[in-house]
C-alpha cells in the first residue's frame, strides 16, 4: 500500500528506488537523494537518422543550459540485424530503455528489406508501449486556422485494427481482424484518467463507433466507463468518431483529453497535429508497462535537409519536455516549454518550415537565451 | 428519418441500403461563398463504399474479455465503387481521384481495395490517380483541403472523411448526399437529423435537401436545371439577406425558399 502511494507521488523513478523493498524505512532517504539536482537521472537517447542527430544536439544543448539533471545514454540503430531482436535495434539499446525507464527517440528510417521487424514495431513490442500520448496546442505566434486548440490524444497502441491479422477467405475476399480486449482497454483508460488528473485536465472523451461496432467498441466503452467511475471529478463523455472529426474541424476547443482505440487514435492524432501546424511541431510520448516513457518526434527523418543545420528541433524539444513532466520535473519542463513557445512567438528566430530563415543552431541558441 | 426505438426491425437506413443495394455514398463538399468558415477553397467529393468493410456487423466474443470484429473487403465491391468513382469524375469534369487507405498496416484488406482502384485507374488515363494514407489525408484536409478533388475509400474511412469534409464547409445542415445503387438507382438524401425540436415551426434550413435534389437532377442528366437551381441556392446564401437561423440569419423556411425561387 505504502509502495503504491509512493509510486503515485514519485512516478517512474519509484521502480528503481523501491527495488529493494526489504527495509521500507531506508526508502525515504533514497527518494530524497534521487530528487536532488545533484543526482542525474539516466535517460536513453536514440538520435535516429537524417536530421535526428542535429535535433538531438539541440535537446542536449537546451537541457544543459536549463541545468536539467539528465545524463544521456546514446544508442544508435545498427547496420546489421541483431538476431536477439530480429531488428536493427540491438538488445543493448532495448535493455538500456528498460533499465532507465525513460528515453527520447528521434526519427528513424526503417531500412528497406525483409527478415526484420520495423524499428517502431520492435520498440513497441519489446517495451510493451501501450499508450501513445500526443498533446496538441496552438502555438502563439505560429498562426494556423485555429488558435484555441488545447487537447491531448491518447491512443491505444497494441491492438485494435492494427493487430496485423488478415487472411484471404476465398479469391477476391479478404478479412481483417480487429481485436479489442478488456485488459488493454482498461490499461489505456486508466492511463488516460491518470494523465488527466495529474495534468489538471477536466474532461476525458472516449472516441468510438459503438453504434455500429457494438461488441468491440462497446467493450472499449465499457472499460472506459468503469475507470471513469473512479474519477468522479473528471467529466466523462462519449463521442462517435465521425461526429468527433466534424467537431474537431469546426470547434476544437470543445475537446480536452481524448482516448481511443488504435485506428481512431491514429487518425485523430494526425488530424489534431494538422490543426496546430503539422508533425514538425508535435510532441509525442509512448507509455509502457511499469512506467516506461519513450518520448519521440513523430516527423520523418527528412534526409534531404540532413546535416545542413536547417532542421526544426521543436518536435523533439517538446517531446523531451513531455519526458521531463513524466519524471515530475515540472519546473524545468515549464521553463523549457515557455522558452520554446516565446521564441516561436517572437518570430525573430524561426526555422524554414515555420516560414523563417534561421538555422537549427540559431533557433536553439535563441531558446537557451529565453530560458 | 428517425429510427424508432425498439427491437425486431432493422434501422430504416439499413433497410434502404440492403434492399436497394446502395453501394456508394457520394458527398460533394464545397465552400459556400457567403457562408464563411475557416476554409474557403474546399471543392471535393467523397465517395464511400457503403456495403462492406468495417461495418459488416460481424463481431463475436472469443473468450471473456476478448472481442473480435471482422473487416471484409471483396474484389467485387471494391471494383464496383472504384468504377463509379472514376465514372463520376469523368462525367463531372473532375481531374483527380485519390484513394484513401491504410494499406501499409492493413496490407491484405486495404491492399485489395487499392489493387482494384489501380485496375480501374488504368482505364481512365486522363484522370490523375493517387493513393493517400488515411492519417496523412486527415492532416492534409485540415491544412489544405484544396489539394483534394474526388476521394474514394472503404466504408469506415469514408464515414470519417465525409463527416470531416462536411465540417470543413459548415456542417451537415448544408451537405448534400446521394446513394448509388446497382442498376443506376440513385437515392439522394439529406444527412442531417430530423430535428424534432424545430419541426413544424417553419425554421428549418432546406439547403441540404435542396442540394441533394440537385444531385438527383445531375444523375438524371438534367444538368441545366441542376445548375440553375444550384446557382440560385448559392447566390441566395451569398447575398446574406435571407438566411435561416442555423446560418446566423432570421428568415423562415418559406422566406428562404421564396428567395431561392426569385433567384432562379
Coordinates of C-alpha atoms in Angstrom, one line a residue:
Chain A
X1 CA 0.0 0.0 0.0
X2 CA 2.7 2.5 1.0
X3 CA 4.6 1.4 -2.0
X4 CA 1.7 2.2 -4.2
X5 CA 1.2 5.7 -2.8
X6 CA 4.9 6.3 -3.2
X7 CA 4.8 5.2 -6.7
X8 CA 1.9 7.6 -7.5
X9 CA 3.8 10.5 -5.9
X10 CA 7.3 9.7 -7.2
X11 CA 6.3 8.4 -10.7
X12 CA 8.5 6.3 -12.8
X13 CA 11.6 6.6 -10.7
X14 CA 10.0 4.6 -7.9
X15 CA 10.6 1.3 -9.6
X16 CA 14.3 1.7 -9.1
X17 CA 14.1 3.2 -5.7
X18 CA 11.7 0.6 -4.4
X19 CA 13.6 -2.3 -6.0
X20 CA 14.8 -3.4 -2.6
X21 CA 11.6 -3.4 -0.5
X22 CA 13.1 -5.3 2.4
X23 CA 13.6 -2.2 4.5
X24 CA 10.9 0.4 3.9
X25 CA 12.4 3.0 6.2
X26 CA 15.5 3.2 4.1
X27 CA 13.5 4.2 1.1
X28 CA 12.8 7.8 2.0
X29 CA 16.4 9.0 2.1
X30 CA 16.9 7.2 -1.2
X31 CA 13.9 9.1 -2.6
X32 CA 15.3 12.4 -1.4
X33 CA 18.7 11.6 -3.0
X34 CA 17.0 10.7 -6.3
X35 CA 15.3 14.1 -6.4
X36 CA 18.2 16.3 -5.5
X37 CA 19.5 18.1 -8.5
X38 CA 23.0 16.6 -7.9
X39 CA 22.0 13.1 -8.9
X40 CA 21.4 12.9 -12.6
X41 CA 18.8 10.6 -14.0
X42 CA 19.9 8.4 -16.8
X43 CA 17.8 8.5 -20.0
X44 CA 18.3 6.7 -23.2
X45 CA 18.6 8.8 -26.3
X46 CA 18.1 7.5 -29.8
X47 CA 19.2 10.4 -32.1
X48 CA 17.9 8.5 -35.1
X49 CA 18.6 9.1 -38.8
X50 CA 18.6 12.0 -41.1
X51 CA 18.0 15.2 -39.1
X52 CA 17.9 13.1 -35.9
X53 CA 21.4 13.8 -34.7
X54 CA 21.2 17.5 -35.2
X55 CA 17.9 18.0 -33.4
X56 CA 19.2 15.6 -30.6
X57 CA 22.1 18.0 -30.2
X58 CA 19.6 20.9 -29.8
X59 CA 17.9 19.0 -27.0
X60 CA 21.2 18.3 -25.2
X61 CA 22.2 21.9 -25.5
X62 CA 18.9 23.2 -24.1
X63 CA 18.9 20.7 -21.3
X64 CA 22.4 21.8 -20.4
X65 CA 21.5 25.4 -20.5
X66 CA 18.5 24.8 -18.3
X67 CA 20.6 22.7 -15.9
X68 CA 18.4 19.6 -16.2
X69 CA 19.8 16.7 -14.2
X70 CA 19.6 14.2 -17.1
X71 CA 22.5 12.0 -18.2
X72 CA 22.1 10.8 -21.7
X73 CA 22.9 7.3 -22.8
X74 CA 23.1 7.4 -26.6
X75 CA 22.2 4.4 -28.8
X76 CA 22.1 4.2 -32.5
X77 CA 20.4 2.0 -34.9
X78 CA 22.8 -0.7 -36.0
X79 CA 23.7 -1.6 -39.6
X80 CA 23.2 -5.3 -39.0
X81 CA 20.2 -7.2 -37.8
X82 CA 20.6 -8.3 -34.2
X83 CA 19.2 -11.9 -34.1
X84 CA 18.1 -11.4 -30.5
X85 CA 15.7 -8.6 -31.5
X86 CA 15.1 -9.5 -35.2
X87 CA 15.8 -5.9 -36.0
X88 CA 18.4 -3.3 -36.4
X89 CA 17.9 -2.2 -32.8
X90 CA 20.3 -4.1 -30.6
X91 CA 19.4 -5.9 -27.5
X92 CA 21.6 -3.4 -25.6
X93 CA 19.6 -0.5 -26.8
X94 CA 16.4 -2.1 -25.6
X95 CA 17.9 -3.1 -22.3
X96 CA 19.0 0.5 -21.8
X97 CA 15.5 1.8 -22.1
X98 CA 14.2 -1.0 -19.8
X99 CA 16.8 -0.1 -17.2
X100 CA 16.5 3.7 -17.4
X101 CA 12.7 3.5 -17.8
X102 CA 12.8 6.7 -19.8
X103 CA 14.0 7.7 -23.2
X104 CA 13.9 10.1 -26.1
X105 CA 13.8 9.0 -29.7
X106 CA 14.4 10.9 -32.9
X107 CA 13.1 10.0 -36.3
X108 CA 14.2 6.6 -37.5
X109 CA 14.0 5.5 -41.1
X110 CA 13.2 1.8 -41.4
X111 CA 15.6 0.2 -43.8
X112 CA 14.0 -1.4 -46.8
X113 CA 14.4 -5.2 -46.8
X114 CA 13.0 -8.3 -45.4
X115 CA 13.7 -10.5 -42.5
X116 CA 13.5 -7.9 -39.8
X117 CA 10.7 -6.0 -38.0
X118 CA 10.2 -2.3 -38.4
X119 CA 12.1 -0.3 -35.8
X120 CA 9.0 1.3 -34.4
X121 CA 7.3 -2.1 -34.2
X122 CA 10.3 -3.6 -32.4
X123 CA 10.3 -0.8 -29.8
X124 CA 6.6 -1.1 -29.3
X125 CA 6.5 -4.8 -28.8
X126 CA 9.7 -5.2 -26.8
X127 CA 9.0 -2.4 -24.4
X128 CA 5.2 -3.1 -24.3
X129 CA 4.4 0.5 -25.2
X130 CA 0.6 0.6 -24.8
X131 CA -0.4 4.2 -25.0
X132 CA 0.6 7.0 -27.4
X133 CA 0.1 10.4 -25.9
X134 CA 0.1 13.4 -28.2
X135 CA -0.7 16.9 -26.8
X136 CA -1.7 19.4 -29.4
X137 CA -2.0 23.1 -28.6
X138 CA -2.0 26.1 -30.8
X139 CA 1.4 27.8 -30.6
X140 CA 1.0 31.5 -30.2
X141 CA 3.0 33.1 -32.9
X142 CA 2.6 30.3 -35.4
X143 CA -0.7 31.1 -36.9
X144 CA -2.9 28.4 -38.3
X145 CA -6.7 28.5 -39.0
X146 CA -7.2 27.5 -35.3
X147 CA -5.9 29.4 -32.3
X148 CA -7.7 27.7 -29.5
X149 CA -6.6 24.1 -29.7
X150 CA -5.6 22.6 -26.4
X151 CA -6.2 18.9 -26.4
X152 CA -4.3 15.6 -25.8
X153 CA -4.9 12.5 -27.7
X154 CA -4.3 9.2 -26.0
X155 CA -4.2 6.3 -28.4
X156 CA -4.3 2.6 -27.5
X157 CA -1.2 1.3 -29.3
X158 CA -1.1 -2.5 -29.1
X159 CA -4.3 -4.0 -30.6
X160 CA -7.5 -2.9 -32.3
X161 CA -7.4 -2.7 -36.0
X162 CA -3.7 -2.9 -36.2
X163 CA -3.3 -6.4 -34.9
X164 CA -2.0 -7.5 -38.3
X165 CA -4.3 -10.5 -38.5
X166 CA -5.5 -10.7 -42.1
X167 CA -6.2 -13.6 -44.4
X168 CA -7.8 -14.4 -47.7
X169 CA -11.1 -16.3 -47.3
X170 CA -11.5 -17.2 -51.0
X171 CA -10.1 -15.5 -54.0
X172 CA -11.3 -11.9 -54.0
X173 CA -12.5 -11.9 -50.4
X174 CA -10.2 -10.8 -47.6
X175 CA -10.8 -10.4 -43.9
X176 CA -9.0 -8.4 -41.3
X177 CA -9.5 -9.0 -37.6
X178 CA -10.0 -6.1 -35.2
X179 CA -9.2 -7.3 -31.6
X180 CA -10.3 -5.4 -28.5
X181 CA -9.5 -6.9 -25.1
X182 CA -10.7 -5.8 -21.7
X183 CA -7.1 -5.8 -20.4
X184 CA -5.7 -3.5 -23.0
X185 CA -8.7 -1.2 -22.9
X186 CA -8.7 -0.9 -19.1
X187 CA -5.0 -0.2 -19.2
X188 CA -5.2 2.7 -21.6
X189 CA -8.3 4.1 -19.9
X190 CA -6.5 4.0 -16.6
X191 CA -3.6 5.9 -18.1
X192 CA -5.9 8.4 -19.7
X193 CA -7.7 9.3 -16.5
X194 CA -4.5 9.3 -14.5
X195 CA -2.9 11.6 -17.1
X196 CA -5.9 13.9 -16.9
X197 CA -5.8 14.1 -13.2
X198 CA -2.0 14.6 -12.8
X199 CA -2.1 17.3 -15.6
X200 CA -5.1 19.2 -14.3
X201 CA -7.3 18.4 -17.3
X202 CA -11.1 18.5 -16.7
X203 CA -12.6 16.2 -19.3
X204 CA -11.9 12.9 -20.9
X205 CA -13.8 12.0 -24.1
X206 CA -13.8 8.5 -25.5
X207 CA -14.0 8.3 -29.3
X208 CA -15.7 5.2 -30.7
X209 CA -18.2 3.8 -33.2
X210 CA -20.0 1.5 -30.8
X211 CA -23.4 2.2 -32.6
X212 CA -22.0 0.1 -35.4
X213 CA -19.3 -2.0 -33.8
X214 CA -21.3 -2.9 -30.8
X215 CA -19.1 -5.6 -29.3
X216 CA -15.6 -4.3 -30.0
X217 CA -16.0 -0.6 -29.4
X218 CA -18.7 -1.5 -27.0
X219 CA -16.2 -3.3 -24.8
X220 CA -13.8 -0.4 -25.1
X221 CA -16.5 2.0 -23.9
X222 CA -17.5 -0.3 -21.1
X223 CA -13.9 -0.3 -19.8
X224 CA -13.7 3.5 -20.0
X225 CA -16.9 3.8 -18.1
X226 CA -15.6 1.6 -15.3
X227 CA -12.5 3.7 -15.0
X228 CA -14.5 6.9 -15.2
X229 CA -16.4 6.0 -12.1
X230 CA -13.2 6.0 -10.1
X231 CA -12.6 9.7 -11.1
X232 CA -15.8 11.5 -10.4
X233 CA -14.1 14.9 -10.5
X234 CA -13.3 14.4 -14.2
X235 CA -16.1 14.9 -16.7
X236 CA -16.5 11.9 -18.9
X237 CA -18.2 11.8 -22.3
X238 CA -18.5 9.5 -25.3
X239 CA -18.3 10.8 -28.8
X240 CA -18.8 9.0 -32.1
X241 CA -15.7 9.2 -34.3
X242 CA -17.4 10.9 -37.3
X243 CA -19.0 13.5 -35.0
X244 CA -15.7 13.9 -33.4
X245 CA -13.9 14.7 -36.6
X246 CA -16.6 17.2 -37.6
X247 CA -16.4 18.9 -34.2
X248 CA -12.6 19.0 -34.3
X249 CA -12.6 20.9 -37.6
X250 CA -15.4 23.2 -36.5
X251 CA -14.6 23.8 -32.9
X252 CA -11.5 22.0 -31.5
X253 CA -11.8 23.9 -28.2
X254 CA -14.6 21.5 -27.3
X255 CA -12.0 18.8 -26.6
X256 CA -9.7 18.2 -23.7
X257 CA -8.3 14.7 -23.3
X258 CA -9.4 12.1 -25.9
X259 CA -8.9 8.4 -25.5
X260 CA -9.5 5.9 -28.3
X261 CA -8.6 2.5 -29.8
X262 CA -5.8 2.2 -32.2
X263 CA -7.1 3.2 -35.6
X264 CA -9.2 6.1 -34.5
X265 CA -6.2 7.3 -32.4
X266 CA -4.0 7.2 -35.5
X267 CA -6.5 9.3 -37.4
X268 CA -7.4 11.8 -34.7
X269 CA -3.9 12.3 -33.5
X270 CA -2.7 13.2 -37.0
X271 CA -5.8 15.3 -37.6
X272 CA -5.1 17.3 -34.4
X273 CA -1.5 17.7 -35.4
X274 CA -2.7 19.2 -38.6
X275 CA -4.9 21.7 -36.7
X276 CA -1.9 23.2 -34.9
X277 CA 0.7 23.1 -37.7
X278 CA 1.8 19.6 -38.6
X279 CA 4.1 16.9 -37.4
X280 CA 7.1 19.2 -37.3
X281 CA 5.7 20.8 -34.1
X282 CA 4.0 17.9 -32.4
X283 CA 5.5 16.1 -29.4
X284 CA 4.6 12.6 -28.6
X285 CA 5.3 10.1 -25.8
X286 CA 4.8 6.4 -25.6
X287 CA 3.9 4.9 -22.3
X288 CA 4.9 1.3 -21.5
X289 CA 4.2 -1.2 -18.7
X290 CA 6.0 -0.4 -15.5
X291 CA 6.0 3.3 -16.1
X292 CA 8.4 3.3 -19.1
X293 CA 8.1 6.5 -21.1
X294 CA 9.7 6.9 -24.5
X295 CA 9.2 10.3 -25.9
X296 CA 9.6 10.7 -29.6
X297 CA 9.4 13.1 -32.5
X298 CA 6.9 11.7 -35.0
X299 CA 8.1 13.5 -38.1
X300 CA 10.2 11.9 -40.6
X301 CA 14.0 11.8 -40.9
X302 CA 14.0 14.4 -43.7
X303 CA 17.1 13.1 -45.5
X304 CA 17.0 16.0 -47.9
X305 CA 17.9 18.5 -45.3
X306 CA 20.0 16.3 -43.1
X307 CA 23.3 17.7 -42.0
X308 CA 22.5 21.2 -43.3
X309 CA 21.6 22.8 -40.0
X310 CA 18.1 23.6 -41.3
X311 CA 16.0 21.2 -39.3
X312 CA 13.4 22.4 -36.8
X313 CA 14.1 20.8 -33.4
X314 CA 10.7 21.9 -31.9
X315 CA 9.0 18.5 -32.0
X316 CA 11.9 16.7 -30.4
X317 CA 12.3 19.5 -27.8
X318 CA 8.6 19.4 -27.0
X319 CA 8.8 15.6 -26.6
X320 CA 11.7 16.0 -24.2
X321 CA 9.5 18.4 -22.2
X322 CA 6.9 15.6 -22.0
X323 CA 9.6 13.3 -20.8
X324 CA 10.5 15.8 -18.1
X325 CA 6.9 16.0 -17.0
X326 CA 6.7 12.3 -16.8
X327 CA 9.7 12.4 -14.5
X328 CA 8.0 15.0 -12.4
X329 CA 10.5 17.7 -13.3
X330 CA 7.5 20.1 -13.8
X331 CA 9.5 23.3 -13.1
X332 CA 12.2 22.5 -15.7
X333 CA 9.6 21.3 -18.1
X334 CA 7.6 24.5 -17.8
X335 CA 10.8 26.6 -18.1
X336 CA 11.9 24.9 -21.3
X337 CA 8.4 24.9 -22.8
X338 CA 7.9 28.6 -22.2
X339 CA 11.3 29.3 -23.8
X340 CA 10.3 27.4 -26.9
X341 CA 6.9 29.0 -27.1
X342 CA 8.1 32.5 -26.6
X343 CA 11.0 32.0 -29.1
X344 CA 8.5 31.0 -31.8
X345 CA 6.0 33.7 -30.7
X346 CA 8.7 36.4 -31.0
X347 CA 9.2 35.4 -34.6
X348 CA 12.7 36.7 -34.8
X349 CA 14.3 33.2 -35.0
X350 CA 12.4 30.7 -36.9
X351 CA 13.4 27.7 -39.0
X352 CA 12.5 27.4 -42.6
X353 CA 9.5 25.2 -42.1
X354 CA 7.9 27.9 -39.9
X355 CA 8.5 30.5 -42.5
X356 CA 11.7 31.9 -41.2
X357 CA 15.3 31.7 -42.1
X358 CA 17.2 30.7 -39.0
X359 CA 19.4 27.7 -38.8
X360 CA 18.9 24.9 -36.2
X361 CA 21.7 26.3 -34.1
X362 CA 20.4 29.9 -34.2
X363 CA 17.0 28.7 -33.2
X364 CA 18.4 26.6 -30.4
X365 CA 20.5 29.5 -29.1
X366 CA 17.5 31.7 -29.0
X367 CA 15.7 29.2 -26.9
X368 CA 18.6 28.9 -24.5
X369 CA 18.6 32.7 -24.2
X370 CA 14.9 32.7 -23.4
X371 CA 15.3 30.3 -20.6
Chain B
X1 CA -35.7 9.6 -40.9
X2 CA -35.7 9.0 -37.1
X3 CA -35.3 5.2 -36.5
X4 CA -38.0 4.2 -33.9
X5 CA -36.5 2.7 -30.8
X6 CA -37.3 -0.9 -30.4
X7 CA -36.3 -4.3 -31.4
X8 CA -37.3 -6.7 -34.1
X9 CA -36.7 -4.4 -37.0
X10 CA -33.8 -3.1 -39.0
X11 CA -32.9 0.5 -38.9
X12 CA -34.6 2.4 -41.8
X13 CA -31.3 3.4 -43.4
X14 CA -30.0 -0.1 -43.2
X15 CA -33.2 -1.4 -44.8
X16 CA -32.9 1.0 -47.7
X17 CA -29.3 0.2 -48.2
X18 CA -29.7 -3.5 -48.2
X19 CA -32.9 -3.7 -50.2
X20 CA -31.8 -1.3 -52.9
X21 CA -28.2 -2.5 -52.9
X22 CA -26.9 1.1 -52.4
X23 CA -23.2 0.6 -52.7
X24 CA -21.7 4.1 -53.0
X25 CA -22.4 7.2 -50.9
X26 CA -21.4 10.4 -52.7
X27 CA -21.0 13.6 -50.8
X28 CA -19.8 16.7 -52.6
X29 CA -18.4 19.4 -50.2
X30 CA -17.6 22.9 -51.4
X31 CA -17.2 26.1 -49.6
X32 CA -20.4 28.2 -50.0
X33 CA -19.5 31.8 -50.9
X34 CA -21.1 33.9 -48.3
X35 CA -21.1 31.3 -45.5
X36 CA -17.7 31.9 -44.1
X37 CA -15.9 29.0 -42.4
X38 CA -12.2 28.7 -41.7
X39 CA -11.9 27.3 -45.2
X40 CA -12.9 29.0 -48.4
X41 CA -11.3 26.7 -51.1
X42 CA -12.9 23.4 -50.4
X43 CA -14.2 21.7 -53.5
X44 CA -14.1 17.9 -53.1
X45 CA -16.3 14.9 -53.4
X46 CA -16.1 11.9 -51.1
X47 CA -17.2 8.6 -52.5
X48 CA -17.6 6.0 -49.8
X49 CA -18.0 2.2 -50.3
X50 CA -21.2 1.5 -48.3
X51 CA -21.8 -2.2 -48.1
X52 CA -18.9 -3.9 -46.5
X53 CA -15.6 -3.1 -44.9
X54 CA -15.6 -2.4 -41.2
X55 CA -19.3 -2.1 -41.0
X56 CA -20.1 -5.7 -41.9
X57 CA -21.5 -6.2 -38.4
X58 CA -19.7 -9.4 -37.9
X59 CA -18.4 -9.5 -34.3
X60 CA -18.1 -12.1 -31.7
X61 CA -16.6 -12.8 -28.3
X62 CA -13.6 -15.1 -28.4
X63 CA -13.3 -15.6 -24.7
X64 CA -14.4 -13.4 -21.8
X65 CA -12.8 -10.0 -22.2
X66 CA -11.6 -10.6 -25.8
X67 CA -13.8 -9.5 -28.7
X68 CA -13.2 -9.7 -32.5
X69 CA -14.7 -7.7 -35.3
X70 CA -14.3 -8.7 -38.9
X71 CA -13.5 -6.2 -41.7
X72 CA -14.4 -7.7 -45.0
X73 CA -13.1 -6.3 -48.3
X74 CA -14.1 -8.0 -51.6
X75 CA -12.9 -7.6 -55.1
X76 CA -16.4 -7.2 -56.4
X77 CA -17.5 -4.4 -54.1
X78 CA -14.1 -2.6 -54.4
X79 CA -14.2 -2.7 -58.2
X80 CA -17.8 -1.5 -58.2
X81 CA -17.2 1.6 -56.1
X82 CA -13.9 2.4 -57.9
X83 CA -15.7 2.2 -61.3
X84 CA -18.4 4.5 -60.0
X85 CA -15.8 6.9 -58.6
X86 CA -13.9 7.2 -61.9
X87 CA -17.1 7.4 -63.9
X88 CA -18.3 10.2 -61.6
X89 CA -15.0 12.0 -62.0
X90 CA -15.2 11.8 -65.8
X91 CA -18.8 12.8 -66.2
X92 CA -18.5 15.7 -63.7
X93 CA -15.2 17.0 -65.2
X94 CA -13.1 16.3 -62.1
X95 CA -9.3 15.8 -62.7
X96 CA -8.1 13.7 -59.9
X97 CA -9.2 10.7 -57.9
X98 CA -7.4 9.9 -54.6
X99 CA -7.8 6.6 -52.9
X100 CA -7.7 6.8 -49.1
X101 CA -6.3 3.7 -47.3
X102 CA -4.1 2.3 -44.7
X103 CA -2.5 -0.5 -46.7
X104 CA 0.9 -0.1 -45.1
X105 CA -0.7 -1.7 -42.0
X106 CA -3.7 -3.5 -43.4
X107 CA -1.9 -5.0 -46.2
X108 CA -4.3 -7.6 -47.5
X109 CA -7.7 -5.8 -47.0
X110 CA -6.8 -2.2 -47.9
X111 CA -4.3 -3.7 -50.3
X112 CA -7.0 -5.4 -52.2
X113 CA -9.1 -2.2 -52.3
X114 CA -6.0 -0.4 -53.7
X115 CA -5.4 -3.1 -56.3
X116 CA -9.0 -2.7 -57.6
X117 CA -8.7 1.1 -57.8
X118 CA -5.4 0.8 -59.7
X119 CA -7.1 -1.5 -62.2
X120 CA -9.9 0.9 -62.8
X121 CA -7.5 3.9 -62.9
X122 CA -5.7 2.3 -65.9
X123 CA -8.9 2.6 -67.9
X124 CA -9.0 6.3 -67.3
X125 CA -5.6 7.6 -68.2
X126 CA -6.8 11.2 -68.4
X127 CA -7.7 11.2 -64.7
X128 CA -4.8 11.7 -62.3
X129 CA -4.8 8.9 -59.7
X130 CA -3.1 9.0 -56.4
X131 CA -3.1 7.0 -53.1
X132 CA -3.1 8.7 -49.8
X133 CA -2.8 7.1 -46.3
X134 CA -5.8 8.0 -44.1
X135 CA -3.8 9.8 -41.4
X136 CA -1.9 11.9 -43.9
X137 CA -5.2 12.6 -45.6
X138 CA -6.8 13.9 -42.5
X139 CA -3.9 16.1 -41.8
X140 CA -3.8 17.5 -45.3
X141 CA -7.6 18.1 -45.2
X142 CA -7.3 20.3 -42.2
X143 CA -4.2 22.1 -43.5
X144 CA -5.0 22.4 -47.2
X145 CA -8.2 20.9 -48.4
X146 CA -7.8 22.4 -51.9
X147 CA -5.4 19.5 -52.5
X148 CA -8.3 17.1 -52.9
X149 CA -10.7 16.5 -55.7
X150 CA -12.5 13.2 -55.7
X151 CA -11.8 10.8 -52.8
X152 CA -12.8 7.1 -52.9
X153 CA -12.5 4.9 -49.8
X154 CA -13.7 1.9 -47.9
X155 CA -16.6 2.2 -45.5
X156 CA -15.1 3.4 -42.2
X157 CA -12.6 5.9 -43.7
X158 CA -15.5 7.1 -45.9
X159 CA -17.7 7.7 -42.8
X160 CA -14.9 9.7 -41.1
X161 CA -13.7 11.7 -44.1
X162 CA -17.1 12.6 -45.4
X163 CA -18.1 14.0 -42.0
X164 CA -14.8 15.7 -41.6
X165 CA -15.3 17.3 -45.0
X166 CA -18.8 18.4 -44.1
X167 CA -17.3 20.0 -41.1
X168 CA -14.9 22.0 -43.2
X169 CA -17.7 23.7 -45.2
X170 CA -20.2 24.3 -42.4
X171 CA -21.7 21.0 -41.2
X172 CA -24.3 18.5 -42.1
X173 CA -27.1 21.1 -42.4
X174 CA -25.5 22.2 -45.7
X175 CA -24.3 19.0 -47.1
X176 CA -25.9 17.1 -49.9
X177 CA -25.6 13.3 -50.3
X178 CA -26.6 10.7 -52.8
X179 CA -26.6 7.0 -52.6
X180 CA -25.9 5.0 -55.8
X181 CA -27.4 1.5 -56.2
X182 CA -26.9 -1.3 -58.6
X183 CA -28.6 -0.7 -61.9
X184 CA -28.2 3.0 -61.7
X185 CA -30.5 3.7 -58.8
X186 CA -29.8 7.0 -57.1
X187 CA -31.3 7.9 -53.8
X188 CA -30.4 11.4 -52.8
X189 CA -30.7 12.3 -49.1
X190 CA -30.2 15.0 -46.5
X191 CA -27.9 13.5 -43.9
X192 CA -28.8 15.8 -41.0
X193 CA -31.1 14.7 -38.3
X194 CA -34.9 15.2 -38.1
X195 CA -34.6 18.0 -35.6
X196 CA -37.8 17.3 -33.8
X197 CA -37.4 20.4 -31.6
X198 CA -37.9 22.8 -34.6
X199 CA -40.3 20.6 -36.6
X200 CA -43.4 22.3 -37.9
X201 CA -42.1 25.8 -36.9
X202 CA -41.0 27.0 -40.3
X203 CA -37.5 27.4 -39.0
X204 CA -35.7 24.6 -40.8
X205 CA -32.9 25.1 -43.3
X206 CA -33.8 23.2 -46.5
X207 CA -30.4 23.7 -48.1
X208 CA -29.1 20.2 -47.6
X209 CA -32.2 18.6 -49.1
X210 CA -32.3 21.1 -52.0
X211 CA -28.6 20.4 -52.8
X212 CA -29.3 16.7 -52.6
X213 CA -32.2 17.2 -55.1
X214 CA -29.7 18.9 -57.4
X215 CA -27.5 15.9 -57.2
X216 CA -30.5 13.8 -58.2
X217 CA -31.1 16.1 -61.2
X218 CA -27.5 15.7 -62.3
X219 CA -27.7 12.0 -62.1
X220 CA -30.7 12.2 -64.4
X221 CA -28.7 14.4 -66.8
X222 CA -30.8 17.5 -66.2
X223 CA -27.6 19.5 -65.9
X224 CA -29.1 22.8 -66.9
X225 CA -31.8 22.7 -64.4
X226 CA -29.4 21.4 -61.8
X227 CA -27.0 24.3 -62.5
X228 CA -29.8 26.8 -62.4
X229 CA -31.1 25.6 -59.0
X230 CA -27.7 25.3 -57.5
X231 CA -26.8 28.8 -58.6
X232 CA -30.0 30.1 -57.1
X233 CA -29.2 28.5 -53.7
X234 CA -25.6 29.6 -53.6
X235 CA -26.4 33.2 -54.6
X236 CA -29.3 33.4 -52.0
X237 CA -26.9 32.4 -49.2
X238 CA -24.2 34.6 -50.6
X239 CA -26.4 37.6 -50.6
X240 CA -27.0 37.1 -47.0
X241 CA -30.4 38.8 -46.9
X242 CA -32.4 35.7 -46.4
X243 CA -30.8 33.1 -44.1
X244 CA -32.2 30.6 -41.7
X245 CA -31.3 30.6 -38.1
X246 CA -28.6 27.9 -38.3
X247 CA -26.7 30.1 -40.8
X248 CA -26.9 33.1 -38.5
X249 CA -30.0 34.7 -40.0
X250 CA -33.6 35.1 -39.1
X251 CA -35.6 34.0 -42.1
X252 CA -38.2 31.3 -42.0
X253 CA -38.1 28.3 -44.3
X254 CA -40.7 29.8 -46.6
X255 CA -38.9 33.1 -46.9
X256 CA -35.6 31.4 -47.7
X257 CA -37.3 29.2 -50.3
X258 CA -39.1 32.1 -51.9
X259 CA -35.8 33.9 -52.2
X260 CA -34.3 31.0 -54.0
X261 CA -37.3 30.8 -56.4
X262 CA -36.8 34.5 -57.1
X263 CA -33.2 33.9 -57.8
X264 CA -33.9 31.2 -60.4

